[in-house]
Amino acid sequence: MAVDYTVIVVYLAGMLAMGWWGMRRAKSKSDFLVAGRRLGPVMYSGTMAAIVLGGASTIGGVGLGYRYGLSGAWMVFTIGLGLLALSVFFSARIARLKVYTVSEMLDLRYGGRAGVISGVVMWAYTLMLAVTSTIAYATIFDVLFDMNRTLAIILGGSIVVAYSTLGGMWSITLTDMVQFVVKTIGVLLLLLPIAVVKAGGFSAMKAKLPTEYFDPLGIGGETIFTYVLIYTFGMLIGQDIWQRVFTARNDRTAKWGGTVAGTYCLVYALAGAVIGTAAKVMYPKLPSADTAFATIVKDELPVGVRGLVLAAALAAVMSTSSGALIACATVANNDIWSRLRGAVKRDAGEEHDEVKGNRAFILVMGIAVICTAIAIDNVVEALTVAYNLLVGGLLVPILGGLLWKRGTVHGALASVVVGGVAVIGLMAAYGILANEPVYYGLILSLAAYVIVSLATPATDAAVLATWRERLTGRDAEPVSEPVPVHQ
């Protein structure tokens, strides 16, 4: 294992070096939070693919392939579909807004007052997303070093917090690009063909497994529909995804670069399912499907290759973890803390270093993520809570604001509150993993949005005019404060 250890240690040291280099480029708030809005097509595509394909897509995707066969690709496939939909239909408009958070977009569209409540919901989502990624370190470091779970979470989490705190989005962008390359080599070019060959090829796999393992819909129509509802729509509205859209050099880069990344996700989805199916042939009685990835890597790969593939798994986890962490800190600082500090500090003429402030928030949120990950053991439940809150609470007011000009700030607030409370209550009643919370939560959120919007005065014409100007890209100044409500 000495060679494998060397590969991993060099990789981790490289991540910290990237963080240090990124710190030298992060001179302003724009540099620190959105990489100066300067990413070209190649870097944008690579980093976008890196953030959406995390530990759940890699380790979890292989596990679903082990359990269901080729239809296990649907979870990651719906993530790719969501990224494609975002890139083709919405990313250009989102990039032109020149904001930093989803809540700033809501303030701009509705005329203020939606920011804090929507920020709290988005903060909860990004926090839980970062937690689920951080928990995954325990699985990887257990395979590598037979390490205690708590120590593994602290080690992996600390490295991500360190490079994210140092250089913000520039550091995360540089590390994500490396992680994208490592994942492509480790999973697609090495693990996939080796797993298929070790399983005897596709003909042997078909002969040894039930036919439903090769049924594209074998996982079940209801499960696929739920994946679309949670992951495809979740891709359209998550702060972690939008913050990457904000890094694009222009709207063309956001559109076409995102389309390339979404297509890559579809390929990655199928690869994970095939690897899991091959693992089922080689290890038909594993105690847990989620151990399929680690087992095949540990037992079937040669020295050196094994280290590179485990580095690919680490890359997958770290890219999602760092993206969720900076999103969580950005929301906490810009949408919650800055608004709660409010006019008192600004009226006093207080000036502060925005890069330093955002760096401090990443550090604080990173510590909170590590502590929460140590306390929580169930990754699937944590991820489900995150996406249920996001989709149930924010999907309707965000898409409504982009597509329906009659939507009002009162309708948006009602939608966030009703949808969020409904999802939480229904998860308590039906169970966290049930489908009903997101189904009924969405219906109630939509009803509240439409009814309250129609029952309240339309959004002020001046607010809508400002919104339309920003959408066309004519007003390029970023939003730094909530848009005031026009009477």
XYZ file of C-alpha atoms in Angstrom:
487
model
C 0.000 0.000 0.000
C 3.031 2.311 0.214
C 2.635 3.403 -3.423
C -1.083 4.021 -2.920
C -0.375 6.053 0.209
C 2.141 8.138 -1.708
C -0.383 8.871 -4.468
C -2.997 10.004 -1.943
C -0.572 12.123 0.102
C 0.741 13.861 -3.041
C -2.844 14.512 -4.137
C -3.847 16.018 -0.766
C -0.702 18.148 -0.652
C -1.516 19.375 -4.137
C -4.962 20.468 -3.007
C -3.444 22.576 -0.227
C -0.905 24.071 -2.647
C -3.750 25.049 -4.984
C -5.452 26.745 -2.056
C -2.352 28.764 -1.278
C -1.947 29.797 -4.914
C -5.629 30.753 -5.130
C -5.237 33.011 -2.092
C -2.914 35.240 -4.140
C -5.637 35.787 -6.760
C -8.530 36.455 -4.362
C -8.172 40.232 -4.021
C -11.834 41.271 -4.057
C -15.268 39.988 -3.098
C -15.902 39.043 -6.731
C -12.608 37.121 -6.900
C -13.256 35.329 -3.633
C -16.900 34.343 -4.163
C -17.239 33.922 -7.942
C -13.638 33.743 -9.279
C -13.934 37.250 -10.693
C -16.639 36.051 -13.128
C -13.798 35.205 -15.511
C -13.920 31.452 -16.200
C -13.706 30.356 -19.825
C -15.453 27.316 -21.361
C -12.847 24.674 -20.459
C -12.453 25.564 -16.787
C -16.164 26.284 -16.420
C -17.161 22.883 -17.842
C -14.652 20.997 -15.718
C -15.470 22.712 -12.449
C -19.240 22.480 -13.010
C -18.991 18.738 -13.667
C -16.767 18.369 -10.598
C -19.183 19.998 -8.180
C -22.312 18.099 -9.248
C -20.570 14.704 -9.312
C -19.706 14.175 -5.678
C -19.422 11.215 -3.339
C -23.112 10.385 -3.725
C -22.716 10.247 -7.499
C -19.538 8.161 -7.350
C -19.771 5.841 -4.343
C -23.580 6.026 -4.239
C -23.912 5.616 -8.009
C -21.848 2.409 -7.931
C -23.960 1.222 -4.986
C -27.182 1.759 -6.940
C -25.669 -0.164 -9.852
C -24.851 -3.005 -7.466
C -28.438 -3.039 -6.169
C -30.437 -2.404 -9.367
C -28.105 -2.891 -12.324
C -28.018 -0.457 -15.230
C -31.151 1.342 -14.009
C -29.108 2.416 -10.974
C -27.758 5.135 -13.279
C -30.997 7.111 -12.939
C -30.029 9.134 -9.864
C -26.887 10.579 -11.456
C -28.630 10.692 -14.851
C -31.294 13.026 -13.460
C -28.545 15.247 -12.057
C -27.137 15.497 -15.575
C -30.590 16.253 -16.989
C -31.021 19.044 -14.435
C -27.677 20.561 -15.345
C -28.565 20.390 -19.042
C -31.922 22.082 -18.412
C -30.282 24.795 -16.301
C -27.611 25.421 -18.931
C -29.899 25.502 -21.958
C -32.879 27.393 -20.552
C -31.762 29.482 -17.564
C -27.985 29.869 -17.188
C -27.595 32.796 -19.608
C -30.195 34.839 -17.745
C -28.765 33.856 -14.376
C -25.225 34.848 -15.420
C -26.437 38.281 -16.618
C -27.935 39.103 -13.203
C -24.439 39.628 -11.716
C -25.571 38.681 -8.207
C -23.849 36.474 -5.626
C -26.738 34.435 -4.189
C -30.154 33.054 -5.080
C -31.715 35.256 -2.395
C -30.293 38.383 -4.056
C -32.007 37.252 -7.249
C -35.305 36.939 -5.354
C -34.863 40.426 -3.875
C -34.119 41.840 -7.305
C -37.127 40.149 -8.892
C -39.709 40.744 -6.157
C -38.532 44.064 -4.732
C -36.904 43.062 -1.455
C -37.988 41.311 1.756
C -37.650 37.754 0.442
C -33.954 37.482 1.238
C -33.669 36.439 4.888
C -36.332 33.702 4.842
C -35.155 32.234 1.552
C -31.579 32.575 2.805
C -32.321 30.471 5.887
C -33.807 27.679 3.743
C -30.886 27.813 1.301
C -28.393 27.870 4.161
C -29.947 24.715 5.658
C -29.726 22.989 2.260
C -26.087 23.918 1.611
C -25.091 22.997 5.177
C -26.607 19.512 4.904
C -25.109 19.043 1.443
C -21.651 19.865 2.806
C -22.254 17.510 5.740
C -23.147 14.558 3.499
C -19.974 15.037 1.478
C -17.858 15.327 4.602
C -19.289 12.093 6.044
C -18.083 10.259 2.935
C -14.441 10.829 3.922
C -14.889 8.149 6.565
C -15.541 5.467 3.908
C -12.524 6.388 1.785
C -10.007 6.814 4.593
C -11.233 3.587 6.178
C -10.246 1.721 2.998
C -6.936 3.564 2.779
C -5.708 3.684 6.333
C -8.229 1.726 8.419
C -8.821 5.053 10.135
C -11.301 5.889 12.902
C -14.473 7.493 11.478
C -14.204 10.720 13.490
C -10.516 11.172 12.665
C -11.224 10.554 8.954
C -13.940 13.229 8.900
C -11.684 15.716 10.703
C -8.755 15.034 8.344
C -10.734 15.228 5.086
C -12.880 18.115 6.256
C -9.926 20.138 7.490
C -8.141 19.932 4.135
C -11.248 21.197 2.302
C -11.811 23.957 4.862
C -8.156 24.985 4.594
C -7.971 25.462 0.833
C -11.489 26.925 0.640
C -10.716 29.465 3.360
C -7.416 30.485 1.797
C -8.514 31.352 -1.714
C -12.291 31.050 -1.874
C -13.715 30.298 -5.310
C -10.346 30.686 -7.040
C -8.840 27.925 -4.898
C -11.949 25.781 -5.289
C -11.935 26.297 -9.066
C -8.296 25.247 -9.385
C -8.743 22.209 -7.163
C -11.978 21.248 -8.916
C -10.241 21.288 -12.291
C -7.611 18.901 -10.956
C -10.344 16.794 -9.364
C -12.244 16.643 -12.663
C -9.173 15.255 -14.431
C -8.466 12.770 -11.622
C -12.101 11.557 -11.627
C -12.114 11.138 -15.394
C -8.912 9.075 -15.362
C -9.663 7.142 -12.186
C -13.320 6.245 -12.742
C -13.963 6.369 -16.492
C -10.596 5.349 -17.944
C -9.344 2.925 -15.265
C -11.997 1.546 -12.922
C -14.738 1.085 -15.555
C -12.820 -1.099 -18.035
C -10.988 -3.009 -15.288
C -14.275 -3.817 -13.513
C -15.911 -5.070 -16.723
C -12.892 -7.251 -17.595
C -12.658 -8.670 -14.048
C -16.365 -9.559 -14.209
C -15.788 -11.541 -17.419
C -17.158 -9.005 -19.883
C -20.728 -7.994 -20.656
C -21.720 -11.458 -21.888
C -20.670 -13.065 -18.605
C -22.429 -10.317 -16.628
C -25.682 -10.974 -18.513
C -25.355 -14.712 -17.985
C -24.785 -14.462 -14.225
C -27.331 -11.777 -13.277
C -31.145 -11.617 -13.477
C -32.572 -9.941 -16.582
C -33.953 -7.024 -14.523
C -30.354 -5.914 -13.956
C -30.305 -4.867 -17.611
C -33.773 -3.297 -17.697
C -33.383 0.505 -18.095
C -36.496 1.045 -15.943
C -35.809 -1.706 -13.434
C -35.409 0.696 -10.510
C -39.106 1.628 -10.817
C -41.080 4.462 -12.375
C -41.958 6.112 -9.050
C -38.316 6.181 -7.983
C -37.286 7.734 -11.308
C -40.023 10.364 -10.978
C -38.842 11.200 -7.469
C -35.249 11.516 -8.672
C -36.395 13.938 -11.385
C -38.377 15.960 -8.866
C -35.557 16.176 -6.338
C -32.325 16.159 -8.334
C -33.300 17.537 -11.748
C -35.245 20.430 -10.234
C -32.695 20.746 -7.427
C -30.008 21.463 -10.025
C -32.071 24.405 -11.270
C -32.127 26.310 -7.999
C -29.263 25.304 -5.677
C -26.927 28.058 -4.438
C -23.939 25.747 -4.958
C -24.836 25.382 -8.650
C -25.827 29.027 -9.225
C -22.594 30.221 -7.647
C -20.720 28.279 -10.337
C -22.902 29.837 -13.033
C -21.882 33.233 -11.663
C -18.213 32.370 -12.378
C -18.783 32.185 -16.159
C -17.030 34.797 -18.290
C -20.264 35.454 -20.208
C -23.692 33.944 -20.804
C -22.444 31.941 -23.816
C -19.854 30.232 -21.613
C -22.544 29.467 -19.021
C -24.820 27.940 -21.644
C -22.435 25.836 -23.699
C -19.960 25.032 -20.951
C -22.806 23.805 -18.760
C -24.185 21.731 -21.618
C -20.837 19.946 -21.959
C -20.742 19.332 -18.191
C -24.308 17.972 -18.216
C -23.472 15.573 -21.048
C -20.415 14.397 -19.101
C -22.713 13.657 -16.147
C -24.846 11.340 -18.299
C -21.750 9.340 -19.270
C -20.578 9.255 -15.640
C -24.001 7.977 -14.554
C -23.860 5.007 -16.894
C -20.246 4.250 -15.927
C -21.123 4.079 -12.219
C -24.041 1.730 -12.879
C -21.887 -0.584 -15.024
C -19.154 -0.680 -12.345
C -21.768 -1.546 -9.716
C -23.247 -4.262 -11.934
C -19.775 -5.757 -12.422
C -19.231 -5.674 -8.659
C -22.473 -7.650 -8.200
C -21.017 -10.421 -10.382
C -17.744 -10.519 -8.449
C -19.199 -10.003 -4.951
C -22.834 -11.182 -4.976
C -23.310 -11.061 -1.191
C -21.831 -7.828 0.092
C -23.395 -6.705 3.400
C -24.136 -3.260 1.956
C -24.388 -2.018 -1.618
C -22.604 1.192 -0.609
C -19.423 -0.823 0.069
C -19.263 -2.039 -3.561
C -17.010 0.795 -4.716
C -14.515 0.383 -1.888
C -14.492 -3.414 -2.185
C -13.788 -3.564 -5.911
C -11.078 -0.910 -5.613
C -9.389 -2.604 -2.673
C -9.486 -6.168 -4.014
C -9.270 -5.890 -7.796
C -7.031 -2.969 -8.721
C -3.232 -3.149 -8.961
C -0.931 -1.094 -6.765
C -0.724 2.547 -7.845
C -3.922 2.311 -9.874
C -5.755 1.645 -6.640
C -4.321 4.828 -5.142
C -5.310 6.868 -8.192
C -8.888 5.547 -8.157
C -9.199 6.243 -4.438
C -7.845 9.724 -5.158
C -10.661 9.984 -7.733
C -13.175 9.105 -5.027
C -11.607 11.726 -2.762
C -11.770 14.202 -5.636
C -15.473 13.540 -6.071
C -16.169 14.087 -2.396
C -13.941 17.150 -2.049
C -15.360 18.957 -5.088
C -18.929 18.740 -3.800
C -17.870 19.439 -0.217
C -15.918 22.600 -1.087
C -18.643 23.886 -3.419
C -21.330 23.361 -0.790
C -19.121 24.921 1.888
C -18.484 28.194 0.043
C -22.177 28.326 -0.888
C -23.165 27.828 2.754
C -20.761 30.542 3.926
C -21.827 32.957 1.175
C -25.508 32.576 2.100
C -24.788 32.834 5.831
C -22.774 36.025 5.397
C -24.544 37.826 2.528
C -28.166 36.734 2.990
C -28.492 36.286 6.750
C -25.756 37.956 8.806
C -25.339 41.071 6.630
C -29.110 41.643 6.602
C -29.435 41.107 10.342
C -26.581 43.551 10.969
C -28.554 45.807 8.679
C -28.677 49.536 8.570
C -27.227 50.149 12.046
C -23.688 49.204 11.041
C -23.950 50.803 7.611
C -25.338 54.033 9.042
C -22.389 54.147 11.405
C -20.143 54.221 8.349
C -18.389 50.988 9.249
C -16.147 49.661 6.511
C -14.825 46.133 6.580
C -12.693 43.833 4.443
C -15.249 41.765 2.534
C -12.719 39.110 1.546
C -11.619 38.776 5.156
C -15.243 38.566 6.316
C -16.170 35.875 3.797
C -13.003 33.962 4.636
C -13.987 33.988 8.319
C -17.458 32.685 7.462
C -16.014 29.791 5.468
C -13.850 28.854 8.443
C -16.775 29.025 10.899
C -19.157 27.139 8.599
C -16.443 24.562 7.907
C -16.041 23.834 11.604
C -19.841 23.549 11.926
C -19.952 21.130 8.984
C -17.233 18.901 10.466
C -18.944 18.801 13.881
C -22.336 18.020 12.325
C -20.822 15.277 10.137
C -19.315 13.625 13.202
C -22.713 13.665 14.933
C -24.748 12.350 11.947
C -24.252 8.850 10.545
C -26.904 8.454 7.822
C -25.778 10.074 4.557
C -28.941 9.246 2.613
C -31.252 10.794 5.204
C -29.141 13.964 5.453
C -29.079 14.342 1.658
C -32.837 13.742 1.439
C -33.533 16.411 4.060
C -31.333 18.857 2.126
C -33.050 18.362 -1.224
C -36.572 18.166 0.233
C -36.073 21.568 1.883
C -34.556 23.051 -1.260
C -37.173 21.812 -3.720
C -40.186 22.066 -1.420
C -39.322 25.543 -0.155
C -37.606 27.372 -3.013
C -38.347 25.775 -6.381
C -41.687 27.523 -6.929
C -40.711 31.129 -6.005
C -37.441 30.913 -7.976
C -38.865 29.427 -11.178
C -42.012 31.511 -10.712
C -39.899 34.654 -10.588
C -38.101 33.678 -13.796
C -41.218 32.604 -15.711
C -44.299 34.439 -14.337
C -44.304 38.229 -14.110
C -47.484 38.295 -11.965
C -45.708 36.630 -9.042
C -45.355 38.958 -6.033
C -43.111 39.172 -3.000
C -46.033 38.145 -0.763
C -46.649 35.100 -2.945
C -42.943 34.222 -2.826
C -42.783 34.507 0.969
C -45.965 32.441 1.366
C -44.562 29.811 -0.964
C -41.266 29.526 0.935
C -42.951 29.329 4.345
C -45.796 26.979 3.373
C -43.559 24.695 1.307
C -40.794 24.560 3.900
C -43.096 23.942 6.874
C -45.087 21.360 4.901
C -41.964 19.420 3.937
C -40.691 19.368 7.530
C -44.078 18.305 8.902
C -44.577 15.633 6.251
C -41.099 14.207 6.824
C -42.006 13.881 10.497
C -45.296 12.185 9.605
C -44.270 9.910 6.710
C -40.560 9.462 7.416
C -37.518 11.242 5.995
C -37.091 8.854 3.074
C -40.752 8.886 2.003
C -41.774 10.423 -1.330
C -44.858 12.187 0.008
C -43.077 15.154 1.696
C -41.636 16.543 -1.532
C -44.773 15.701 -3.579
C -47.274 17.393 -1.275
C -44.845 20.110 -0.201
C -44.429 21.208 -3.810
C -48.178 21.215 -4.445
C -48.837 23.335 -1.353
C -45.958 25.682 -2.203
C -47.330 26.207 -5.725
C -50.862 26.783 -4.454
C -49.665 29.352 -1.905
C -47.585 31.164 -4.532
C -50.361 31.463 -7.097
C -53.206 32.270 -4.685
C -51.306 34.874 -2.631
C -49.739 36.472 -5.730
C -53.137 36.905 -7.368
C -54.641 38.227 -4.124
C -51.963 40.886 -3.605
C -50.943 43.938 -5.691
C -48.678 43.221 -8.649
C -44.956 43.896 -8.296
C -44.093 47.566 -8.792
C -43.394 48.439 -12.427
C -40.062 50.065 -11.533
C -38.885 46.852 -9.847
C -39.865 44.788 -12.891
C -38.145 47.288 -15.178
C -34.905 46.959 -13.180
C -35.303 43.179 -13.300
C -35.743 43.158 -17.080
C -32.729 45.424 -17.562
C -30.575 43.104 -15.498
C -31.819 40.037 -17.402
C -30.808 41.605 -20.706
C -27.374 42.437 -19.330
C -27.716 46.199 -19.774
C -27.284 46.894 -16.058
C -24.069 45.102 -15.148
C -23.595 46.410 -11.620
C -23.828 43.619 -9.023
C -26.428 43.786 -6.294
C -24.845 44.590 -2.941
C -27.934 45.442 -0.937
C -31.550 44.274 -1.022
C -33.662 46.163 -3.542
C -36.024 48.502 -1.680
C -39.758 47.927 -1.846
C -41.481 50.606 -3.954
C -44.671 51.928 -2.507
